[in-house]
């Protein structure tokens, strides 16, 4: 029986963090991506096997996945890469995991539920910071108030930053505006559609609505029909998001996106080791029912990229051990709201 874990996009910022932990734990992994030189260098450094494969080549993927039990797909932007990998998983009897936070990707993979069910395979996108902590918060609040009609989730990072890959995904989505879920349906709204002050427990901040993956996953996990997701933001960030509503036609131009991506490449690749070790993520949630009853909760967990690396491998190990359910699944929907507390240093601030 196949037991190997594939880390595809292993030499990217997040993929490399996952690979480093896998090497420390001596897990049966294969590292892969399309760049032969980067793969070889990474494999030699971590003393792990590597295999080059292009996401555009079904032949490459079929050969790669022939000896793999579960894939951790780390090569974004996922709007361009999820489908060939998911299709390859179906052809080769592999479970599919990824670290996306893109609503459209969750919704698209959800449509493939029947195909994964028929092959007794699981598809679980969003096994990192996007969306495990917030999905666990949504599940906890729903358990506390099963008749909730409105759900708000928010997050704030202290001492971290973003990777090149995350920044490029944000560039890809420029000009598309915001998103909320209203009466069970996804609804396009302007960027920075709503702004509110949130007490995250360790710190208070203004926060702004964003098109985060929980607009898909939290609805799947809880069935709550009205959902908004907030991210802590500075006043300057909020002004910029509101301005983007007027610049949407320009921001959608490929020439503008390519220029922004070049600017991103000139910046640090992501949070350094010290930032990942000492950074924190604060997760806030609030539900309300039709009678006006309200329940809020807050927990603190690790810095986002560190959390992603540890959580992605934790879930992959569960799958290898047979702890999975066929079809499309959400993290908290399958493993429960306590999943996040399997990560060290995660603790309630208010519940």
Coordinates of C-alpha atoms in Angstrom, one line a residue:
X1 CA 0.0 0.0 0.0
X2 CA 1.2 3.5 -0.9
X3 CA 2.2 5.5 2.2
X4 CA 4.3 8.4 0.7
X5 CA 3.4 12.0 1.1
X6 CA 4.1 14.3 -1.9
X7 CA 5.0 17.9 -1.3
X8 CA 4.5 19.7 -4.6
X9 CA 5.9 23.1 -4.9
X10 CA 8.4 22.1 -2.2
X11 CA 11.0 24.8 -2.8
X12 CA 8.6 27.7 -2.5
X13 CA 8.5 29.6 0.8
X14 CA 5.7 27.6 2.5
X15 CA 6.5 24.4 0.7
X16 CA 10.1 24.6 2.0
X17 CA 8.9 25.1 5.6
X18 CA 6.7 22.0 5.3
X19 CA 9.6 20.0 3.8
X20 CA 12.0 21.1 6.6
X21 CA 9.6 19.8 9.2
X22 CA 9.0 16.6 7.3
X23 CA 12.8 16.0 7.2
X24 CA 13.1 16.6 10.9
X25 CA 10.3 14.1 11.6
X26 CA 11.7 11.7 9.0
X27 CA 8.4 11.3 7.2
X28 CA 8.2 9.3 4.0
X29 CA 8.0 12.3 1.6
X30 CA 8.8 13.1 -1.9
X31 CA 9.7 16.7 -2.9
X32 CA 8.6 17.9 -6.3
X33 CA 8.1 20.9 -8.6
X34 CA 9.1 22.0 -12.1
X35 CA 12.5 23.5 -11.3
X36 CA 15.2 20.8 -11.4
X37 CA 18.0 22.9 -10.0
X38 CA 16.0 24.1 -7.0
X39 CA 14.7 20.6 -6.3
X40 CA 18.2 19.0 -6.4
X41 CA 19.6 21.7 -4.1
X42 CA 16.7 21.3 -1.7
X43 CA 16.9 17.5 -1.7
X44 CA 20.6 17.5 -1.0
X45 CA 20.1 20.0 1.9
X46 CA 17.3 18.1 3.5
X47 CA 18.4 14.6 2.5
X48 CA 15.0 13.8 0.9
X49 CA 14.1 12.3 -2.4
X50 CA 13.1 14.6 -5.2
X51 CA 11.3 14.2 -8.5
X52 CA 10.8 16.9 -11.1
X53 CA 7.3 17.3 -12.6
X54 CA 5.5 20.0 -14.4
X55 CA 2.0 20.8 -13.3
X56 CA 1.1 21.3 -17.0
X57 CA 2.1 17.7 -17.9
X58 CA -0.4 15.0 -17.1
X59 CA 2.2 12.4 -17.9
X60 CA 4.7 14.0 -15.4
X61 CA 2.0 14.0 -12.7
X62 CA 0.9 10.5 -13.4
X63 CA 4.4 9.2 -13.1
X64 CA 5.0 11.3 -9.9
X65 CA 1.8 10.2 -8.2
X66 CA 2.1 6.5 -8.9
X67 CA 3.9 5.9 -5.6
X68 CA 2.1 8.6 -3.5
X69 CA -0.7 8.2 -1.0
X70 CA -1.5 11.9 -0.3
X71 CA -0.5 15.1 -2.0
X72 CA 0.2 18.4 -0.2
X73 CA -0.2 20.9 -3.0
X74 CA 1.8 24.1 -2.3
X75 CA 2.3 25.6 -5.8
X76 CA 0.1 28.6 -6.3
X77 CA -1.6 30.7 -7.4
X78 CA -4.1 27.9 -6.9
X79 CA -6.6 29.3 -9.3
X80 CA -4.2 28.2 -12.0
X81 CA -2.9 25.0 -10.5
X82 CA -5.5 23.2 -8.4
X83 CA -7.4 21.5 -11.3
X84 CA -4.5 19.6 -12.9
X85 CA -3.3 18.3 -9.5
X86 CA -6.8 17.3 -8.4
X87 CA -7.5 15.5 -11.6
X88 CA -4.1 13.7 -11.3
X89 CA -5.1 12.6 -7.8
X90 CA -8.3 11.1 -9.1
X91 CA -6.4 9.3 -11.9
X92 CA -3.8 7.9 -9.5
X93 CA -5.8 7.1 -6.3
X94 CA -4.3 9.9 -4.2
X95 CA -5.8 12.0 -1.5
X96 CA -5.7 15.8 -2.2
X97 CA -4.6 18.5 0.3
X98 CA -3.6 22.0 -0.5
X99 CA -2.9 25.3 1.3
X100 CA -5.1 27.6 -0.7
X101 CA -7.2 30.4 0.7
X102 CA -9.0 31.3 -2.6
X103 CA -12.8 31.1 -2.4
X104 CA -13.1 30.0 -6.0
X105 CA -10.8 27.1 -5.5
X106 CA -12.8 25.8 -2.5
X107 CA -16.0 26.1 -4.5
X108 CA -14.6 24.4 -7.5
X109 CA -13.2 21.4 -5.6
X110 CA -16.4 21.1 -3.7
X111 CA -18.1 20.5 -7.0
X112 CA -15.9 17.4 -7.5
X113 CA -17.2 15.8 -4.3
X114 CA -19.0 13.0 -6.1
X115 CA -15.9 12.0 -8.1
X116 CA -13.8 11.8 -5.0
X117 CA -16.5 9.9 -3.2
X118 CA -16.7 7.3 -5.9
X119 CA -13.0 6.5 -5.6
X120 CA -12.9 6.6 -1.8
X121 CA -10.6 9.5 -1.9
X122 CA -10.6 12.7 0.1
X123 CA -10.2 16.3 -1.1
X124 CA -9.4 18.8 1.6
X125 CA -8.2 22.2 0.4
X126 CA -7.1 24.8 2.9
X127 CA -5.1 22.8 5.4
X128 CA -2.9 25.7 6.6
X129 CA -3.6 29.1 8.2
X130 CA -6.1 29.4 5.3
X131 CA -8.4 28.0 6.7
X132 CA -7.9 25.7 9.7
X133 CA -7.9 28.2 12.6
X134 CA -10.9 30.1 11.4
X135 CA -12.7 26.9 10.4
X136 CA -12.2 25.6 13.9
X137 CA -13.5 28.8 15.3
X138 CA -16.6 28.6 13.1
X139 CA -17.2 25.0 14.2
X140 CA -16.9 25.9 17.9
X141 CA -19.3 28.8 17.6
X142 CA -21.8 26.8 15.7
X143 CA -21.7 24.1 18.3
X144 CA -22.3 26.8 21.0
X145 CA -25.2 28.3 19.0
X146 CA -26.6 25.8 16.5
X147 CA -29.4 28.3 15.5
X148 CA -27.0 31.0 14.5
X149 CA -28.0 33.0 11.4
X150 CA -24.9 35.3 11.2
X151 CA -21.2 34.4 11.6
X152 CA -18.3 36.8 11.6
X153 CA -14.7 35.6 11.7
X154 CA -11.5 37.7 12.0
X155 CA -7.8 37.3 12.4
X156 CA -4.8 39.4 13.3
X157 CA -1.1 38.6 13.0
X158 CA 1.6 39.9 15.4
X159 CA 5.2 39.8 14.3
X160 CA 4.9 38.0 11.0
X161 CA 4.6 39.0 7.3
X162 CA 3.6 37.5 4.0
X163 CA 5.5 35.3 1.4
X164 CA 6.0 36.1 -2.2
X165 CA 3.5 33.4 -3.1
X166 CA 0.8 34.9 -1.0
X167 CA 1.5 38.4 -2.3
X168 CA 1.3 37.2 -5.9
X169 CA -2.0 35.5 -5.3
X170 CA -3.3 38.8 -3.9
X171 CA -2.1 40.6 -7.1
X172 CA -3.9 38.0 -9.2
X173 CA -7.1 39.0 -7.4
X174 CA -6.7 42.8 -7.7
X175 CA -9.6 44.6 -9.2
X176 CA -12.2 41.9 -8.3
X177 CA -13.5 43.6 -5.2
X178 CA -14.7 41.9 -2.0
X179 CA -17.0 39.0 -1.2
X180 CA -19.5 38.1 1.6
X181 CA -22.0 35.3 2.0
X182 CA -25.6 36.6 2.3
X183 CA -28.6 34.3 2.7
X184 CA -26.5 31.3 1.7
X185 CA -25.2 32.9 -1.5
X186 CA -21.8 34.4 -2.3
X187 CA -22.2 38.1 -3.0
X188 CA -19.8 40.4 -4.7
X189 CA -19.2 43.7 -2.8
X190 CA -16.7 46.5 -3.0
X191 CA -13.3 46.1 -1.4
X192 CA -13.3 47.1 2.2
X193 CA -17.1 46.7 2.1
X194 CA -17.3 46.9 5.9
X195 CA -14.8 48.2 8.5
X196 CA -15.1 47.6 12.3
X197 CA -13.0 47.7 15.4
X198 CA -12.3 44.3 16.9
X199 CA -10.9 43.3 20.2
X200 CA -8.7 40.3 19.4
X201 CA -7.8 39.7 23.0
X202 CA -4.2 40.6 23.0
X203 CA -4.7 43.7 21.0
X204 CA -7.5 45.7 19.4
X205 CA -7.5 46.8 15.8
X206 CA -9.6 48.1 12.9
X207 CA -10.5 45.3 10.7
X208 CA -11.8 45.1 7.1
X209 CA -13.9 42.5 5.2
X210 CA -11.9 40.3 2.8
X211 CA -12.7 37.5 0.3
X212 CA -11.2 34.8 2.6
X213 CA -11.7 31.1 2.0
X214 CA -14.1 30.7 5.0
X215 CA -16.8 32.3 3.0
X216 CA -16.9 28.8 1.4
X217 CA -15.6 26.5 4.1
X218 CA -17.3 27.9 7.1
X219 CA -20.6 27.7 5.2
X220 CA -19.9 24.0 4.4
X221 CA -18.8 23.3 8.1
X222 CA -21.7 25.1 9.7
X223 CA -24.5 25.9 7.2
X224 CA -24.7 29.5 8.7
X225 CA -26.1 31.5 5.8
X226 CA -24.6 35.0 6.5
X227 CA -20.9 35.1 6.8
X228 CA -18.3 37.9 6.8
X229 CA -14.5 37.6 7.2
X230 CA -12.3 40.3 8.7
X231 CA -8.6 41.0 8.6
X232 CA -6.9 43.4 11.0
X233 CA -5.7 46.4 8.9
X234 CA -4.1 49.8 9.3
X235 CA -6.0 52.9 8.3
X236 CA -3.6 53.2 5.3
X237 CA -4.3 49.7 4.1
X238 CA -8.1 50.3 4.4
X239 CA -7.7 53.6 2.4
X240 CA -5.8 51.7 -0.3
X241 CA -8.4 48.9 -0.5
X242 CA -11.2 51.5 -0.9
X243 CA -9.2 53.3 -3.5
X244 CA -8.8 50.1 -5.5
X245 CA -12.6 50.1 -6.1
X246 CA -12.1 53.1 -8.4
X247 CA -8.9 51.6 -10.0
X248 CA -10.3 48.2 -10.8
X249 CA -10.0 48.4 -14.6
X250 CA -6.4 49.4 -14.3
X251 CA -5.5 46.8 -11.6
X252 CA -6.9 44.0 -13.8
X253 CA -4.4 44.8 -16.6
X254 CA -1.7 42.1 -17.0
X255 CA 1.0 44.7 -17.4
X256 CA 0.1 46.2 -14.0
X257 CA 0.0 42.8 -12.4
X258 CA 3.4 41.8 -13.9
X259 CA 4.9 45.1 -12.7
X260 CA 3.6 44.4 -9.1
X261 CA 4.9 40.9 -9.2
X262 CA 8.4 42.1 -10.1
X263 CA 8.2 44.5 -7.1
X264 CA 7.3 41.6 -4.9
X265 CA 10.3 39.6 -6.0
X266 CA 12.6 42.4 -4.8
X267 CA 11.2 42.1 -1.2
X268 CA 12.1 39.6 1.5
X269 CA 10.8 36.1 0.6
X270 CA 8.7 35.9 3.8
X271 CA 8.9 36.0 7.6
X272 CA 12.3 34.9 8.9
X273 CA 12.9 32.1 11.5
X274 CA 12.8 34.6 14.5
X275 CA 9.5 36.1 13.3
X276 CA 7.9 32.7 12.8
X277 CA 9.1 31.5 16.2
X278 CA 7.9 34.6 18.1
X279 CA 4.9 35.7 16.0
X280 CA 1.3 35.0 17.0
X281 CA -2.0 34.8 15.3
X282 CA -5.2 35.9 17.0
X283 CA -8.5 34.4 15.9
X284 CA -11.8 36.0 16.7
X285 CA -15.4 34.9 16.0
X286 CA -18.9 36.0 16.7
X287 CA -22.3 34.4 16.0
X288 CA -25.8 35.8 16.4
X289 CA -29.2 34.2 16.1
X290 CA -32.6 35.5 15.0
X291 CA -33.4 36.4 18.6
X292 CA -30.4 38.7 18.9
X293 CA -28.4 36.4 21.2
X294 CA -24.7 36.7 20.7
X295 CA -21.7 34.5 21.4
X296 CA -18.0 35.6 20.9
X297 CA -14.8 33.7 21.3
X298 CA -11.0 34.3 20.8
X299 CA -8.0 32.1 20.7
X300 CA -4.3 32.7 20.0
X301 CA -2.1 30.4 18.0
X302 CA 1.2 30.3 16.1
X303 CA 2.4 32.6 13.4
X304 CA 0.6 31.9 10.2
X305 CA 3.3 30.3 8.1
X306 CA 4.6 28.2 11.0
X307 CA 1.1 27.1 11.7
X308 CA 0.6 26.2 8.0
X309 CA 3.7 24.0 7.9
X310 CA 2.8 22.1 11.0
X311 CA -0.9 21.7 10.3
X312 CA -0.4 20.6 6.7
X313 CA 1.8 17.7 7.8
X314 CA -0.4 16.9 10.8
X315 CA -3.4 16.4 8.5
X316 CA -1.3 14.5 5.9
X317 CA -0.2 12.1 8.7
X318 CA -3.8 11.6 9.8
X319 CA -4.7 10.7 6.2
X320 CA -1.8 8.2 5.9
X321 CA -3.0 6.6 9.2
X322 CA -6.5 6.1 7.6
X323 CA -8.1 9.0 9.5
X324 CA -10.1 10.5 6.6
X325 CA -13.5 10.6 5.0
X326 CA -14.2 10.2 1.3
X327 CA -15.3 13.2 -0.7
X328 CA -14.8 16.9 -0.3
X329 CA -14.1 17.8 3.4
X330 CA -13.3 20.9 5.5
X331 CA -10.7 20.6 8.3
X332 CA -13.1 21.3 11.2
X333 CA -16.0 19.6 9.5
X334 CA -14.0 16.3 9.6
X335 CA -11.7 16.6 12.6
X336 CA -13.8 18.9 14.8
X337 CA -13.0 22.3 16.3
X338 CA -10.3 20.9 18.6
X339 CA -8.0 20.2 15.6
X340 CA -6.3 23.6 16.0
X341 CA -5.5 22.8 19.7
X342 CA -3.3 19.9 18.4
X343 CA -0.8 22.7 17.5
X344 CA 1.4 23.6 20.5
X345 CA 0.9 27.1 21.9
X346 CA -2.7 27.4 20.8
X347 CA -4.9 28.5 23.7
X348 CA -8.3 30.2 24.4
X349 CA -8.3 33.8 25.3
X350 CA -12.1 33.9 25.6
X351 CA -14.7 31.1 25.0

